Coordinates of C-alpha atoms in Angstrom, one line a residue:
Chain A
M1 CA 0.1 0.3 -0.1
A2 CA 2.5 2.6 0.9
L3 CA 4.5 1.6 -2.1
K4 CA 2.0 1.9 -4.1
D5 CA 1.1 5.4 -2.5
R6 CA 4.8 6.2 -3.0
K7 CA 4.4 5.7 -6.8
K8 CA 1.6 7.8 -7.3
I9 CA 2.5 10.8 -5.6
L10 CA 6.0 10.1 -7.3
T11 CA 3.6 10.2 -11.0
V12 CA 1.9 13.0 -9.8
M13 CA 5.4 15.0 -9.0
I14 CA 6.6 13.8 -12.4
V15 CA 3.8 15.0 -14.3
M16 CA 3.6 18.5 -12.1
A17 CA 7.6 18.9 -12.6
L18 CA 7.0 18.5 -16.3
V19 CA 4.3 21.5 -16.5
G20 CA 6.3 23.6 -14.2
L21 CA 9.2 22.7 -16.9
F22 CA 7.3 22.9 -20.0
T23 CA 5.0 25.9 -20.1
P24 CA 7.2 28.7 -19.4
F25 CA 8.5 27.8 -22.9
A26 CA 5.3 27.0 -24.5
N27 CA 3.3 29.4 -27.2
D28 CA 1.1 32.5 -25.1
F29 CA -2.0 30.9 -25.6
I30 CA -1.1 27.4 -24.3
R31 CA 0.1 29.5 -21.2
L32 CA -2.9 30.7 -21.0
L33 CA -4.8 27.9 -20.8
I34 CA -2.5 25.9 -18.5
T35 CA -2.7 29.0 -16.1
Q36 CA -6.5 28.9 -16.3
T37 CA -6.4 25.3 -15.8
L38 CA -4.1 25.7 -12.7
V39 CA -6.7 28.1 -11.3
L40 CA -9.3 26.3 -11.7
G41 CA -7.8 23.5 -10.7
I42 CA -7.2 24.9 -7.3
L43 CA -11.1 25.7 -7.1
A44 CA -11.8 21.5 -8.3
L45 CA -9.5 20.8 -5.4
S46 CA -11.9 22.7 -3.1
V47 CA -14.9 21.2 -4.6
D48 CA -13.2 17.7 -4.5
L49 CA -12.7 18.0 -0.5
L50 CA -16.2 17.7 -0.1
L51 CA -17.5 16.1 -2.4
G52 CA -15.1 13.3 -2.9
F53 CA -13.9 13.3 0.4
T54 CA -17.0 14.9 2.5
G55 CA -20.0 13.5 0.2
L56 CA -21.1 16.8 0.1
A57 CA -22.3 18.0 -3.6
S58 CA -22.1 21.7 -3.7
L59 CA -23.3 24.0 -6.5
G60 CA -22.2 26.9 -5.2
Q61 CA -18.5 27.2 -4.9
A62 CA -18.3 29.6 -7.5
A63 CA -19.2 31.8 -4.4
Y64 CA -16.4 31.8 -2.8
L65 CA -14.2 32.2 -5.9
G66 CA -16.6 35.2 -6.4
M67 CA -15.6 36.6 -2.9
G68 CA -11.6 36.2 -3.4
A69 CA -11.8 37.6 -6.9
Y70 CA -14.2 40.8 -5.9
L71 CA -12.1 41.2 -2.5
T72 CA -9.2 41.6 -4.8
A73 CA -10.6 44.0 -7.6
I74 CA -11.9 46.4 -5.1
L75 CA -9.0 46.4 -3.4
V76 CA -7.0 47.4 -6.6
D77 CA -9.7 49.3 -8.1
R78 CA -10.1 51.8 -5.2
F79 CA -7.3 51.8 -2.8
Q80 CA -4.6 50.5 -5.9
F81 CA -3.7 47.8 -2.8
G82 CA -2.3 44.8 -4.0
L83 CA -0.2 45.9 -6.9
G84 CA 2.9 45.5 -4.7
C85 CA 4.4 43.4 -2.4
D86 CA 1.3 43.9 -0.7
L87 CA -0.2 40.8 -3.2
S88 CA 1.4 38.2 -0.4
L89 CA -1.7 40.2 2.1
I90 CA -3.8 40.0 -0.9
L91 CA -3.6 36.2 -1.4
L92 CA -3.6 35.7 2.6
M93 CA -7.3 38.1 2.6
G94 CA -8.6 36.3 -0.4
I95 CA -8.1 33.3 1.7
A96 CA -9.8 34.8 5.1
I97 CA -12.8 36.3 3.0
G98 CA -13.8 33.0 1.1
A99 CA -13.2 31.2 4.5
A100 CA -15.0 33.5 6.6
G101 CA -17.8 33.6 3.6
A102 CA -17.8 29.6 4.2
A103 CA -17.6 30.1 7.7
F104 CA -21.0 32.3 7.6
F105 CA -22.9 30.3 5.1
G106 CA -21.7 26.9 6.5
L107 CA -24.0 27.8 9.8
F108 CA -27.0 27.7 7.1
A109 CA -26.0 25.1 4.5
I110 CA -24.4 22.4 6.9
R111 CA -27.6 21.0 8.3
A112 CA -28.9 19.7 5.1
T113 CA -27.6 16.8 3.4
G114 CA -27.8 15.1 0.1
V115 CA -29.7 17.1 -2.9
Y116 CA -31.1 19.5 0.0
F117 CA -27.2 20.5 0.8
L118 CA -26.7 20.7 -3.5
I119 CA -30.0 23.4 -3.3
I120 CA -28.9 25.3 -0.4
T121 CA -25.7 25.9 -1.6
L122 CA -26.9 26.7 -4.8
A123 CA -29.0 29.6 -3.4
L124 CA -26.2 30.7 -1.4
G125 CA -24.2 31.1 -4.8
M126 CA -27.7 33.0 -6.1
V127 CA -27.5 35.4 -3.1
V128 CA -23.4 36.1 -3.8
W129 CA -24.4 36.5 -7.3
G130 CA -27.5 38.7 -6.3
L131 CA -25.4 41.1 -4.5
A132 CA -22.7 41.2 -7.2
N133 CA -25.2 41.8 -9.7
R134 CA -27.2 44.6 -8.0
W135 CA -24.8 46.2 -5.5
N136 CA -23.5 48.7 -8.1
S137 CA -22.0 51.0 -5.8
L138 CA -19.9 48.4 -4.7
T139 CA -19.2 46.0 -7.1
G140 CA -19.6 47.9 -10.4
G141 CA -22.9 46.0 -11.5
D142 CA -23.8 44.3 -14.3
N143 CA -20.4 45.6 -15.8
G144 CA -18.0 44.3 -13.5
I145 CA -14.8 45.7 -11.9
N146 CA -11.8 45.9 -14.9
V147 CA -8.7 45.3 -13.2
M148 CA -5.7 46.5 -15.9
M149 CA -2.4 46.1 -14.1
R150 CA -1.0 42.7 -12.6
P151 CA 1.0 43.1 -9.4
N152 CA 4.7 43.9 -9.6
C153 CA 7.1 43.0 -6.3
G154 CA 10.8 42.8 -8.0
V155 CA 9.1 40.2 -10.3
D156 CA 6.6 42.0 -12.4
F157 CA 3.5 39.6 -12.8
S158 CA 2.3 41.4 -16.3
N159 CA 4.2 39.3 -17.8
D160 CA 2.9 36.1 -18.5
I161 CA 5.4 33.6 -17.6
N162 CA 5.8 35.4 -14.1
F163 CA 1.7 34.8 -13.4
F164 CA 2.0 31.1 -14.5
L165 CA 5.0 30.8 -12.1
L166 CA 3.0 32.3 -9.2
V167 CA -0.2 30.3 -10.0
Y168 CA 1.5 27.0 -10.3
I169 CA 3.8 27.3 -7.2
F170 CA 0.4 27.8 -5.2
F171 CA -1.4 25.0 -6.9
C172 CA 1.9 22.5 -6.0
L173 CA 1.1 23.8 -2.3
S174 CA -2.8 23.7 -2.5
L175 CA -2.4 20.2 -3.6
T176 CA 0.0 18.9 -0.7
A177 CA -1.9 21.0 1.6
M178 CA -5.0 18.9 0.4
Y179 CA -3.1 16.0 -0.1
V180 CA -1.8 16.0 3.8
L181 CA -4.9 17.2 4.9
V182 CA -7.3 14.2 3.6
N183 CA -4.4 11.8 4.9
S184 CA -4.3 13.5 8.1
P185 CA -7.1 12.1 11.3
F186 CA -8.7 15.0 10.3
G187 CA -9.2 14.0 6.8
R188 CA -9.5 10.1 7.9
T189 CA -13.0 11.2 9.6
L190 CA -14.3 12.9 7.1
V191 CA -14.0 9.8 4.7
G192 CA -15.8 8.1 7.9
I193 CA -18.8 10.7 7.4
R194 CA -19.5 10.5 4.0
E195 CA -19.2 6.2 4.2
S196 CA -21.9 6.5 7.1
E197 CA -22.5 9.8 9.2
T198 CA -24.7 8.2 11.7
R199 CA -22.1 5.4 12.7
M200 CA -19.5 8.3 13.1
R201 CA -22.0 10.2 15.4
M202 CA -22.2 7.2 17.5
L203 CA -18.6 6.9 17.6
G204 CA -18.7 10.1 19.2
Y205 CA -17.0 12.2 16.2
N206 CA -18.6 16.1 16.2
T207 CA -19.6 15.2 12.3
W208 CA -21.6 18.4 12.1
L209 CA -17.8 20.3 13.1
H210 CA -16.1 17.9 10.8
K211 CA -18.4 19.0 7.8
Y212 CA -18.8 22.6 9.0
L213 CA -14.6 23.1 9.2
A214 CA -14.2 21.3 6.0
F215 CA -16.6 23.4 4.7
V216 CA -14.5 26.6 5.8
I217 CA -11.4 25.0 4.5
A218 CA -12.7 24.6 1.0
G219 CA -13.9 28.2 0.9
G220 CA -10.5 29.0 1.9
F221 CA -9.5 27.3 -1.1
G222 CA -12.1 28.8 -3.6
G223 CA -11.3 32.9 -2.1
L224 CA -7.4 31.7 -3.2
A225 CA -8.7 30.7 -6.5
G226 CA -10.5 34.1 -6.9
V227 CA -7.0 36.1 -6.4
F228 CA -5.8 34.5 -9.3
W229 CA -8.7 34.7 -11.3
T230 CA -9.4 38.4 -11.3
H231 CA -5.6 38.8 -12.0
L232 CA -5.9 36.2 -14.8
N233 CA -8.8 37.7 -16.7
G234 CA -8.3 41.5 -16.1
I235 CA -12.1 41.7 -14.9
V236 CA -14.5 40.8 -12.7
S237 CA -18.1 40.5 -13.5
P238 CA -21.1 38.8 -11.8
E239 CA -20.7 36.0 -14.6
D240 CA -18.0 34.4 -12.2
V241 CA -20.2 34.0 -9.7
L242 CA -23.4 32.6 -11.9
L243 CA -24.4 29.1 -11.8
P244 CA -22.5 27.6 -14.7
I245 CA -19.1 28.3 -12.7
S246 CA -20.0 26.3 -9.8
V247 CA -21.5 23.6 -12.3
D248 CA -18.2 23.7 -14.3
A249 CA -16.4 23.3 -10.7
L250 CA -18.5 20.2 -9.5
L251 CA -18.5 18.3 -12.7
M252 CA -15.1 19.0 -13.6
V253 CA -14.8 16.9 -10.2
V254 CA -16.6 14.3 -11.3
L255 CA -15.5 14.0 -14.6
G256 CA -11.9 13.7 -13.5
G257 CA -12.6 11.2 -10.7
A258 CA -14.3 12.2 -6.9
G259 CA -12.1 11.4 -4.0
T260 CA -8.7 11.6 -5.9
L261 CA -7.6 15.1 -5.3
V262 CA -6.3 15.0 -9.0
G263 CA -9.3 14.1 -10.5
G264 CA -10.4 17.5 -10.1
P265 CA -7.2 19.4 -12.0
I266 CA -7.8 16.8 -14.4
G267 CA -11.0 17.3 -15.1
A268 CA -10.4 21.5 -15.1
A269 CA -7.7 20.7 -17.9
V270 CA -9.9 18.9 -20.0
V271 CA -12.6 21.4 -19.4
V272 CA -10.5 24.2 -20.0
F273 CA -9.3 22.4 -23.1
I274 CA -12.8 21.9 -24.6
R275 CA -14.0 25.6 -23.6
E276 CA -11.5 27.5 -24.7
Y277 CA -9.1 25.5 -27.4
L278 CA -11.8 23.3 -29.2
S279 CA -14.4 26.3 -29.3
T280 CA -11.6 28.2 -31.6
L281 CA -11.6 24.8 -33.9
V282 CA -15.2 24.4 -34.2
E283 CA -18.7 26.3 -33.5
W284 CA -20.5 23.4 -31.9
W285 CA -17.8 22.4 -29.0
Q286 CA -20.8 22.9 -26.5
Y287 CA -21.9 19.4 -27.6
I288 CA -18.8 18.1 -26.9
L289 CA -18.6 19.4 -23.7
G290 CA -22.2 18.4 -23.0
G291 CA -21.5 15.0 -24.6
V292 CA -18.7 14.5 -22.3
Y293 CA -20.5 15.2 -19.2
V294 CA -23.4 12.8 -20.0
L295 CA -21.3 9.8 -21.0
T296 CA -18.8 10.3 -18.0
I297 CA -21.8 10.2 -15.7
L298 CA -23.4 7.5 -17.3
F299 CA -20.8 5.0 -18.1
L300 CA -17.6 6.5 -15.7
P301 CA -19.2 7.1 -12.5
D302 CA -15.8 7.3 -10.8
G303 CA -14.6 9.9 -13.7
L304 CA -11.2 9.5 -16.2
M305 CA -9.4 8.8 -13.0
G306 CA -11.3 5.9 -12.3
L307 CA -10.9 4.6 -16.5
M308 CA -7.4 4.3 -15.4
A309 CA -8.4 1.9 -12.6
L310 CA -10.5 0.3 -14.8
V311 CA -7.9 -0.6 -17.4
K312 CA -5.6 -1.3 -15.0
T313 CA -7.8 -3.9 -13.7
W314 CA -8.9 -5.3 -17.4
R315 CA -5.2 -5.9 -18.2
T316 CA -4.1 -7.7 -14.8
D317 CA -7.2 -9.7 -15.3
R318 CA -6.2 -10.8 -18.6
S319 CA -2.6 -11.6 -18.2
E320 CA -4.0 -13.6 -14.9
K321 CA -6.3 -15.3 -17.3
E322 CA -3.7 -16.2 -20.0
G323 CA -1.4 -17.4 -17.0
A324 CA -4.4 -19.6 -15.7
E325 CA -4.6 -20.7 -19.6
A326 CA -0.9 -21.0 -19.9
S327 CA -1.1 -23.1 -16.5
S328 CA -4.0 -25.4 -17.4
G329 CA -2.5 -26.3 -21.1
Q330 CA 0.6 -27.9 -19.2
V331 CA -1.2 -29.7 -16.6
R332 CA -3.1 -31.2 -19.7
Chain B
M1 CA -51.6 52.5 -2.2
D2 CA -51.8 52.2 -6.6
F3 CA -48.1 51.0 -6.0
W4 CA -49.2 47.8 -3.9
I5 CA -52.1 47.1 -5.8
L6 CA -50.4 46.8 -9.0
Q7 CA -47.4 45.3 -7.6
A8 CA -49.3 42.6 -5.9
F9 CA -51.0 42.0 -9.3
Y10 CA -48.2 42.2 -10.9
G11 CA -46.2 39.6 -8.7
I12 CA -49.5 37.5 -8.6
S13 CA -49.3 36.9 -12.5
Y14 CA -45.7 36.3 -12.2
G15 CA -45.7 34.0 -9.6
A16 CA -48.5 32.1 -11.8
L17 CA -45.7 31.9 -14.7
L18 CA -43.5 30.4 -11.6
F19 CA -46.4 27.9 -10.7
L20 CA -45.8 26.6 -13.5
L21 CA -42.1 25.9 -13.8
A22 CA -42.3 25.0 -10.0
S23 CA -45.0 22.6 -9.9
G24 CA -43.0 20.0 -12.3
L25 CA -39.8 20.5 -10.5
S26 CA -41.7 20.1 -7.5
L27 CA -43.6 16.9 -8.1
I28 CA -40.1 15.6 -10.3
F29 CA -38.1 15.9 -6.8
G30 CA -41.3 13.9 -5.1
V31 CA -41.3 11.0 -7.0
M32 CA -37.8 10.3 -8.2
R33 CA -35.5 12.7 -5.4
I34 CA -33.8 14.7 -7.9
V35 CA -33.6 17.8 -8.8
N36 CA -33.8 18.6 -12.2
L37 CA -31.6 21.0 -13.8
A38 CA -32.3 21.2 -17.2
H39 CA -35.8 22.0 -16.2
G40 CA -35.4 25.5 -17.1
S41 CA -34.5 24.4 -20.4
Y42 CA -38.0 22.7 -21.0
F43 CA -39.0 26.6 -20.2
L44 CA -37.1 28.0 -23.0
L45 CA -37.6 25.2 -25.5
G46 CA -40.9 25.4 -25.0
A47 CA -41.1 28.9 -26.2
Y48 CA -38.6 28.2 -28.9
V49 CA -41.1 25.6 -30.7
A50 CA -44.0 27.6 -29.9
L51 CA -42.4 30.1 -32.1
T52 CA -41.6 28.0 -34.6
V53 CA -45.3 26.6 -35.0
I54 CA -46.0 30.5 -35.0
W55 CA -43.8 31.3 -37.8
V56 CA -45.2 28.2 -39.8
T57 CA -48.6 28.1 -39.2
D58 CA -49.6 31.6 -37.7
S59 CA -51.3 30.1 -35.2
W60 CA -50.8 31.2 -31.3
L61 CA -53.6 28.7 -30.2
L62 CA -52.0 26.2 -31.8
A63 CA -48.5 27.1 -30.9
I64 CA -49.2 26.6 -27.2
P65 CA -50.3 22.8 -26.8
A66 CA -47.2 21.8 -29.7
G67 CA -44.3 23.4 -27.6
A68 CA -45.7 22.1 -24.4
L69 CA -46.3 18.3 -25.9
T70 CA -42.6 18.5 -28.0
I71 CA -41.0 19.3 -24.7
A72 CA -43.1 16.6 -22.5
I73 CA -41.9 13.9 -25.3
I74 CA -38.5 15.4 -24.6
G75 CA -38.7 14.8 -21.3
L76 CA -40.4 11.9 -21.1
A77 CA -37.2 10.1 -23.7
M78 CA -34.6 12.0 -21.4
E79 CA -36.2 10.1 -18.4
R80 CA -36.5 6.8 -20.4
I81 CA -33.1 6.4 -21.8
F82 CA -30.9 8.0 -19.4
L83 CA -31.8 9.0 -15.9
R84 CA -33.7 5.5 -15.7
Q85 CA -30.6 3.6 -16.3
L86 CA -28.9 5.0 -13.5
G87 CA -31.2 3.5 -11.1
F88 CA -31.4 5.3 -8.0
A89 CA -28.1 7.5 -7.7
P90 CA -29.6 10.8 -7.0
L91 CA -26.4 12.3 -7.3
R92 CA -25.6 11.5 -10.8
Q93 CA -29.1 11.7 -11.9
V94 CA -28.9 15.7 -11.0
L95 CA -25.6 15.6 -12.5
L96 CA -27.0 13.8 -15.9
T97 CA -29.5 16.8 -16.1
V98 CA -26.7 19.4 -15.8
G99 CA -24.8 17.6 -18.9
F100 CA -28.5 17.8 -21.0
A101 CA -28.9 21.5 -19.8
L102 CA -25.4 22.6 -21.4
L103 CA -26.8 20.5 -24.7
F104 CA -30.2 21.9 -24.6
Q105 CA -28.5 25.1 -24.6
Q106 CA -25.9 24.7 -27.3
G107 CA -28.9 23.2 -29.6
A108 CA -31.4 26.1 -28.8
L109 CA -28.6 28.7 -29.8
D110 CA -27.8 26.3 -33.4
L111 CA -31.5 26.5 -34.2
W112 CA -33.0 29.5 -33.4
G113 CA -29.5 31.8 -32.9
G114 CA -29.1 34.6 -30.2
D115 CA -31.7 37.2 -30.7
N116 CA -34.0 38.6 -28.1
M117 CA -37.7 37.0 -29.9
F118 CA -41.0 37.8 -28.2
I119 CA -44.0 35.2 -28.8
P120 CA -46.5 37.5 -30.6
V121 CA -49.9 37.9 -28.3
P122 CA -53.1 37.6 -30.5
E123 CA -55.0 40.7 -30.6
Y124 CA -57.8 39.8 -28.2
L125 CA -55.2 39.4 -25.3
N126 CA -53.4 42.6 -25.9
W127 CA -54.7 45.5 -24.5
S128 CA -55.6 46.8 -20.8
I129 CA -58.6 47.0 -18.5
Q130 CA -58.3 50.5 -17.1
T131 CA -60.1 51.3 -13.4
G132 CA -59.0 55.0 -12.4
T133 CA -55.5 55.6 -12.6
L134 CA -54.7 51.7 -13.2
F135 CA -53.8 49.5 -16.0
F136 CA -54.0 45.9 -16.1
P137 CA -52.9 44.0 -19.2
V138 CA -55.3 41.5 -20.1
Y139 CA -52.7 39.1 -21.0
R140 CA -51.4 38.8 -17.4
I141 CA -54.8 38.0 -16.1
F142 CA -55.4 35.5 -18.9
M143 CA -52.4 33.9 -17.3
I144 CA -53.0 33.9 -13.8
A145 CA -56.6 32.1 -15.1
V146 CA -54.4 29.4 -17.0
V147 CA -52.5 28.6 -14.1
A148 CA -55.8 28.6 -12.1
V149 CA -57.2 25.9 -14.5
V150 CA -54.4 23.9 -14.4
G151 CA -53.8 23.9 -10.7
V152 CA -57.8 22.9 -10.6
I153 CA -56.9 20.1 -12.8
L154 CA -53.6 18.9 -11.0
W155 CA -55.2 19.2 -7.5
L156 CA -58.4 17.3 -8.4
V157 CA -55.9 14.2 -10.4
I158 CA -53.7 14.2 -7.7
E159 CA -56.2 14.3 -4.4
K160 CA -59.2 12.8 -5.7
T161 CA -58.3 9.9 -8.3
T162 CA -56.5 6.8 -8.1
L163 CA -53.9 7.3 -10.2
G164 CA -53.4 10.8 -8.0
A165 CA -53.1 8.2 -5.1
V166 CA -50.3 6.2 -6.7
I167 CA -48.6 9.2 -7.1
R168 CA -48.8 10.6 -3.9
A169 CA -48.3 6.9 -2.5
T170 CA -44.7 7.4 -4.9
V171 CA -44.3 10.6 -3.3
D172 CA -44.4 9.4 0.5
D173 CA -42.3 6.1 0.2
A174 CA -41.1 4.6 -3.2
E175 CA -39.8 1.9 -1.4
M176 CA -43.3 0.9 -0.3
A177 CA -45.4 1.8 -3.3
R178 CA -43.4 -0.6 -5.3
G179 CA -43.9 -3.1 -2.4
I180 CA -47.7 -3.0 -2.8
G181 CA -47.4 -3.5 -6.3
I182 CA -47.4 0.3 -7.7
D183 CA -45.1 0.4 -10.8
T184 CA -43.2 2.9 -9.3
S185 CA -41.0 3.3 -12.8
T186 CA -43.7 4.3 -15.5
I187 CA -45.1 6.7 -12.4
S188 CA -41.8 8.3 -12.4
M189 CA -41.9 8.5 -16.6
G190 CA -45.5 10.1 -16.1
V191 CA -44.6 12.5 -13.7
F192 CA -41.4 13.7 -15.7
A193 CA -43.0 14.4 -18.8
L194 CA -45.7 16.2 -16.7
G195 CA -43.4 18.2 -15.3
A196 CA -42.0 18.6 -18.8
F197 CA -45.1 19.9 -20.1
L198 CA -45.9 22.3 -17.2
A199 CA -42.6 24.0 -17.6
A200 CA -42.8 24.1 -21.6
L201 CA -46.6 25.7 -21.2
G202 CA -45.2 27.8 -18.7
G203 CA -41.9 29.2 -21.5
V204 CA -44.7 29.3 -24.0
I205 CA -46.9 31.6 -22.0
G206 CA -44.0 33.3 -20.7
G207 CA -42.7 34.0 -23.8
G208 CA -45.4 36.8 -24.7
F209 CA -43.9 39.1 -22.0
T210 CA -40.7 37.9 -20.5
G211 CA -39.5 37.3 -24.0
V212 CA -37.3 34.4 -25.2
Y213 CA -33.5 34.7 -25.3
P214 CA -30.3 32.4 -24.8
G215 CA -29.7 32.1 -21.1
L216 CA -33.2 32.6 -19.8
D217 CA -32.8 29.2 -19.0
F218 CA -30.3 29.6 -16.3
E219 CA -32.4 33.1 -15.3
V220 CA -35.6 31.1 -14.5
L221 CA -34.1 27.7 -12.8
P222 CA -33.0 29.6 -9.6
L223 CA -36.2 31.0 -9.3
A224 CA -38.2 27.7 -9.7
F225 CA -35.9 26.5 -6.9
A226 CA -36.9 29.2 -5.0
V227 CA -40.4 28.3 -5.3
V228 CA -39.9 24.8 -4.8
I229 CA -37.4 25.5 -1.6
I230 CA -39.9 28.2 0.1
G231 CA -42.9 25.7 -0.8
G232 CA -41.4 22.7 0.0
M233 CA -40.7 19.7 -2.6
G234 CA -43.1 17.1 -3.5
S235 CA -45.8 19.2 -2.3
L236 CA -48.1 20.7 -4.9
R237 CA -50.0 23.1 -2.5
G238 CA -46.5 24.4 -1.5
A239 CA -45.8 25.3 -5.0
L240 CA -48.6 27.4 -5.2
I241 CA -47.8 29.4 -2.3
G242 CA -44.3 29.1 -3.0
S243 CA -44.6 30.7 -6.2
M244 CA -47.1 33.8 -4.7
I245 CA -44.6 34.6 -2.3
V246 CA -41.5 34.2 -4.7
G247 CA -43.5 36.4 -7.4
L248 CA -44.6 39.0 -5.2
M249 CA -40.8 38.8 -3.4
D250 CA -39.1 39.4 -6.3
N251 CA -41.9 42.4 -8.1
I252 CA -41.7 44.3 -4.5
G253 CA -37.9 43.7 -3.9
K254 CA -37.0 45.4 -7.1
G255 CA -39.3 48.3 -6.4
L256 CA -38.0 49.0 -3.0
F257 CA -34.2 48.0 -2.9
P258 CA -33.3 47.7 -6.7
E259 CA -29.8 47.2 -5.1
L260 CA -30.6 44.4 -3.3
S261 CA -33.7 42.9 -5.3
Y262 CA -31.9 39.7 -6.0
F263 CA -30.4 39.1 -2.3
T264 CA -34.0 40.0 -1.0
L265 CA -35.5 36.9 -2.8
Y266 CA -32.6 34.6 -2.0
A267 CA -31.8 35.1 1.4
P268 CA -35.3 34.2 3.0
M269 CA -35.0 31.4 0.9
V270 CA -31.5 30.5 2.7
L271 CA -33.2 31.3 5.8
I272 CA -36.1 28.6 5.3
L273 CA -33.8 26.0 4.1
A274 CA -31.8 26.5 7.3
V275 CA -34.8 26.1 9.7
K276 CA -36.7 23.6 7.8
P277 CA -34.7 22.0 5.3
T278 CA -37.6 20.0 3.1
G279 CA -39.4 23.6 3.0
L280 CA -42.6 25.1 4.4
F281 CA -44.8 22.3 3.3
G282 CA -42.4 19.7 2.4
R283 CA -42.9 16.1 3.3
E284 CA -40.2 14.4 5.4

């Protein structure tokens, strides 16, 4: 088991190292796509913590991305704050506002389970969207807020390579943090709750508190993704907090495989590729996106990561069968 | 005073429209325990199909059943071919409906383009009754009337017939219903088609005053959720009360606090959910 885990970690590390080495030399467009994938990947990680490890399907994760994104944009726009080395403060504040938002919303949401949780998080997402859309004096309403400049603190992040590296570093940190988290006793308790909340409660665990903390942590990661989201796009608008982003985030995780951590970012890569790249080639790209979702849910309940496992068992099955046939031949 | 009368009238007529959309959503949830995220798409597609029928036949009266029935068939196919396959797996089924919402969105864009369109309302409904300084558009009165008729029929069927008793039994406890020989699979199919029918009917009728445009599907969906959440899922009476509350709150909220209008709609909904997750009138 430990050996297998080590092998998996090594694979992920190699892949991430390759991404880090290759991307600075890729062309501008590809680099942009990869950066976007990593930002959404952080969001997907937060969804996976809830869906894959706690068994809570959140359909409002864009709310926390939105909080981080609007905070960043408002501070830059009003106070020119966060354009220098104070970026590090912004990152902390982004995490804090996402976590604080989730801490508040969680009071309402955590009581609900299953489909009800899905609906209440959707409703909470709509509350944030409603505020973003209508509170003109703060959020710029429909038009959103333009952020023309990226921060410059010795390293100039308006250079796309530097910005990529920043996002890349934080993605790797997030992935590591999540890995440590889900393998900690806290994370194992979450999985226990996913499997049987009643049983965990009987064993004396405070399941409400565990779910609540997971929700808050997920909100923090969402807020972090939001900070990058604003600087990546140069604009934040109510569309960024709207239902489709939340839906996307959830589907990325389902697509990649819930409860695997790396599944979410892989799903993010697929979605970004279809949305941004394929859409430049064919006009009916949304059929592909919709089709991929439908087929994944119908035939790959464990997502793309499940597909890999499926191929592996199929291969071992076959080699075992061949082995069995060979040995039976010898007997004859 | 005039302000309040008009807002109440607009609110109730808007609520009537929402009832068409949300009652199906609520019934589907009751029977199948899933939230159909493609429900807004039915609303939009119904309106588009009706528009096409009007272009071809020039008959508004024909467009209403044509739009609603076409979408009912689409809903039926969706339930039979895809949702049924998954057995009882609410989360996967919900995610599947999202996939369909995306597919429908693109399909509508390809077939009908991205322009804002209106379903032309016939002359005999396109005037206003004037009392004093107030104008009441007849079309909105017509909407309220349609919903009153649909509501009464639904209520009679569900409360007074054997079929209704079977549906109620399935809503209360699907497993037990199956145990005593009720064909819950067929019930699910029927209710899903009925829900699609009602949503599309709402789309056709609503298309006369909200217009028909891409993005309408995801715009009305949260409103329908608000209704079923406030009213409670699987309850027809709840859907009616919920749609009136949402219709009124939406109109009055927009009138009084334009900056916070969506907030005034969704925040109470969150509070209700937090206190009573099954909604005000939901069955446990």
